[in-house]
Amino acid sequence: MSVQNVAYGQIWAEHYGKIVMIHMFGVGVASAISPFHEMTMGTIPPGYRPSAGVTAAVYSLPATAIVMATPDGMFRLLARDNAVQMNYNVDGTLTYMAC
């Protein structure tokens, strides 16, 4: 999985048959994400992509954030009520069936 807009931490994908898991561990964004905006965090390679968009909540103090994988291979981080700030870790796992 190619990664972008990440200052530190790790994002990686693994699969077990058709089940795909994308992990974010201690990821810091390269720039803040304003409330209700998104940032592309990477590109999911063919064979790991979902057939429909899937989301999961992730932890990012003090914000609430969501990660999304889309059929075109985009992996995005979306800020909700508060901004996702630089120097705060984002951690979580998105699990889905690949197409």
mmCIF file of C-alpha atoms in Angstrom:
data_model
loop_
_atom_site.group_PDB
_atom_site.id
_atom_site.type_symbol
_atom_site.label_atom_id
_atom_site.label_comp_id
_atom_site.label_asym_id
_atom_site.label_seq_id
_atom_site.Cartn_x
_atom_site.Cartn_y
_atom_site.Cartn_z
ATOM 1 C CA MET A 1 0.000 0.000 0.000
ATOM 2 C CA SER A 2 1.408 3.389 -0.956
ATOM 3 C CA VAL A 3 1.127 6.040 1.764
ATOM 4 C CA GLN A 4 1.032 9.844 1.596
ATOM 5 C CA ASN A 5 0.387 12.850 3.899
ATOM 6 C CA VAL A 6 1.817 10.929 6.878
ATOM 7 C CA ALA A 7 4.468 12.620 9.035
ATOM 8 C CA TYR A 8 5.168 9.506 11.130
ATOM 9 C CA GLY A 9 3.697 6.140 12.071
ATOM 10 C CA GLN A 10 2.715 3.191 9.936
ATOM 11 C CA ILE A 11 -0.143 2.256 7.604
ATOM 12 C CA TRP A 12 -0.128 -1.218 6.126
ATOM 13 C CA ALA A 13 -2.546 -3.703 4.587
ATOM 14 C CA GLU A 14 -2.678 -7.449 4.897
ATOM 15 C CA HIS A 15 -5.115 -10.038 3.654
ATOM 16 C CA TYR A 16 -6.306 -13.472 4.656
ATOM 17 C CA GLY A 17 -8.091 -14.880 1.629
ATOM 18 C CA LYS A 18 -10.659 -12.196 0.736
ATOM 19 C CA ILE A 19 -10.545 -10.527 4.172
ATOM 20 C CA VAL A 20 -8.449 -7.329 4.117
ATOM 21 C CA MET A 21 -7.209 -5.450 7.177
ATOM 22 C CA ILE A 22 -5.722 -1.965 6.894
ATOM 23 C CA HIS A 23 -3.924 -0.931 10.069
ATOM 24 C CA MET A 24 -2.981 2.557 11.229
ATOM 25 C CA PHE A 25 -0.494 2.594 14.110
ATOM 26 C CA GLY A 26 0.667 5.854 15.691
ATOM 27 C CA VAL A 27 0.024 7.826 12.493
ATOM 28 C CA GLY A 28 0.549 11.573 12.581
ATOM 29 C CA VAL A 29 -0.853 13.600 9.697
ATOM 30 C CA ALA A 30 1.472 15.925 7.758
ATOM 31 C CA SER A 31 -1.034 18.801 8.166
ATOM 32 C CA ALA A 32 -4.200 19.344 10.202
ATOM 33 C CA ILE A 33 -7.547 18.271 8.769
ATOM 34 C CA SER A 34 -10.382 20.754 9.380
ATOM 35 C CA PRO A 35 -13.720 19.517 10.753
ATOM 36 C CA PHE A 36 -15.821 17.740 8.116
ATOM 37 C CA HIS A 37 -12.906 17.571 5.643
ATOM 38 C CA GLU A 38 -10.775 14.644 4.488
ATOM 39 C CA MET A 39 -7.236 13.813 3.484
ATOM 40 C CA THR A 40 -6.033 11.007 1.240
ATOM 41 C CA MET A 41 -3.704 8.792 3.270
ATOM 42 C CA GLY A 42 -2.786 6.272 0.600
ATOM 43 C CA THR A 43 -3.688 4.082 -2.329
ATOM 44 C CA ILE A 44 -4.903 0.523 -1.883
ATOM 45 C CA PRO A 45 -3.501 -1.859 -4.511
ATOM 46 C CA PRO A 46 -5.786 -3.897 -6.780
ATOM 47 C CA GLY A 47 -6.821 -7.124 -5.100
ATOM 48 C CA TYR A 48 -7.086 -5.348 -1.721
ATOM 49 C CA ARG A 49 -9.884 -2.920 -2.725
ATOM 50 C CA PRO A 50 -13.492 -3.140 -1.488
ATOM 51 C CA SER A 51 -16.411 -3.468 -3.903
ATOM 52 C CA ALA A 52 -18.201 -0.612 -2.062
ATOM 53 C CA GLY A 53 -16.964 2.145 0.244
ATOM 54 C CA VAL A 54 -16.320 0.986 3.801
ATOM 55 C CA THR A 55 -15.617 3.046 6.923
ATOM 56 C CA ALA A 56 -14.428 2.602 10.482
ATOM 57 C CA ALA A 57 -14.032 4.949 13.433
ATOM 58 C CA VAL A 58 -10.463 5.612 14.551
ATOM 59 C CA TYR A 59 -9.035 7.276 17.634
ATOM 60 C CA SER A 60 -7.539 10.768 17.292
ATOM 61 C CA LEU A 61 -7.620 12.845 20.475
ATOM 62 C CA PRO A 62 -9.244 15.419 20.621
ATOM 63 C CA ALA A 63 -11.063 14.759 17.335
ATOM 64 C CA THR A 64 -13.357 12.049 16.120
ATOM 65 C CA ALA A 65 -12.146 10.642 12.824
ATOM 66 C CA ILE A 66 -13.205 8.033 10.292
ATOM 67 C CA VAL A 67 -11.116 6.085 7.779
ATOM 68 C CA MET A 68 -12.628 5.120 4.452
ATOM 69 C CA ALA A 69 -11.569 2.700 1.719
ATOM 70 C CA THR A 70 -13.205 3.111 -1.692
ATOM 71 C CA PRO A 71 -13.480 0.856 -4.762
ATOM 72 C CA ASP A 72 -11.107 3.148 -6.708
ATOM 73 C CA GLY A 73 -8.370 2.376 -4.161
ATOM 74 C CA MET A 74 -8.388 5.606 -2.168
ATOM 75 C CA PHE A 75 -7.743 5.369 1.574
ATOM 76 C CA ARG A 76 -8.919 8.554 3.298
ATOM 77 C CA LEU A 77 -9.021 10.011 6.808
ATOM 78 C CA LEU A 78 -12.094 12.176 7.526
ATOM 79 C CA ALA A 79 -12.288 14.599 10.466
ATOM 80 C CA ARG A 80 -15.682 14.880 12.145
ATOM 81 C CA ASP A 81 -16.647 17.520 14.781
ATOM 82 C CA ASN A 82 -13.097 18.669 15.599
ATOM 83 C CA ALA A 83 -9.955 19.031 13.522
ATOM 84 C CA VAL A 84 -7.447 16.192 13.372
ATOM 85 C CA GLN A 85 -4.338 17.985 14.603
ATOM 86 C CA MET A 86 -0.711 17.424 13.771
ATOM 87 C CA ASN A 87 1.319 15.652 16.500
ATOM 88 C CA TYR A 88 -1.639 13.530 17.671
ATOM 89 C CA ASN A 89 -1.638 9.822 16.906
ATOM 90 C CA VAL A 90 -4.355 8.163 14.868
ATOM 91 C CA ASP A 91 -4.781 4.450 15.533
ATOM 92 C CA GLY A 92 -7.284 1.955 14.173
ATOM 93 C CA THR A 93 -8.028 -0.945 11.868
ATOM 94 C CA LEU A 94 -10.422 -1.143 8.918
ATOM 95 C CA THR A 95 -11.558 -4.680 8.017
ATOM 96 C CA TYR A 96 -13.571 -5.662 4.944
ATOM 97 C CA MET A 97 -14.020 -8.211 2.160
ATOM 98 C CA ALA A 98 -12.029 -7.502 -1.008
ATOM 99 C CA CYS A 99 -13.694 -7.720 -4.389
#
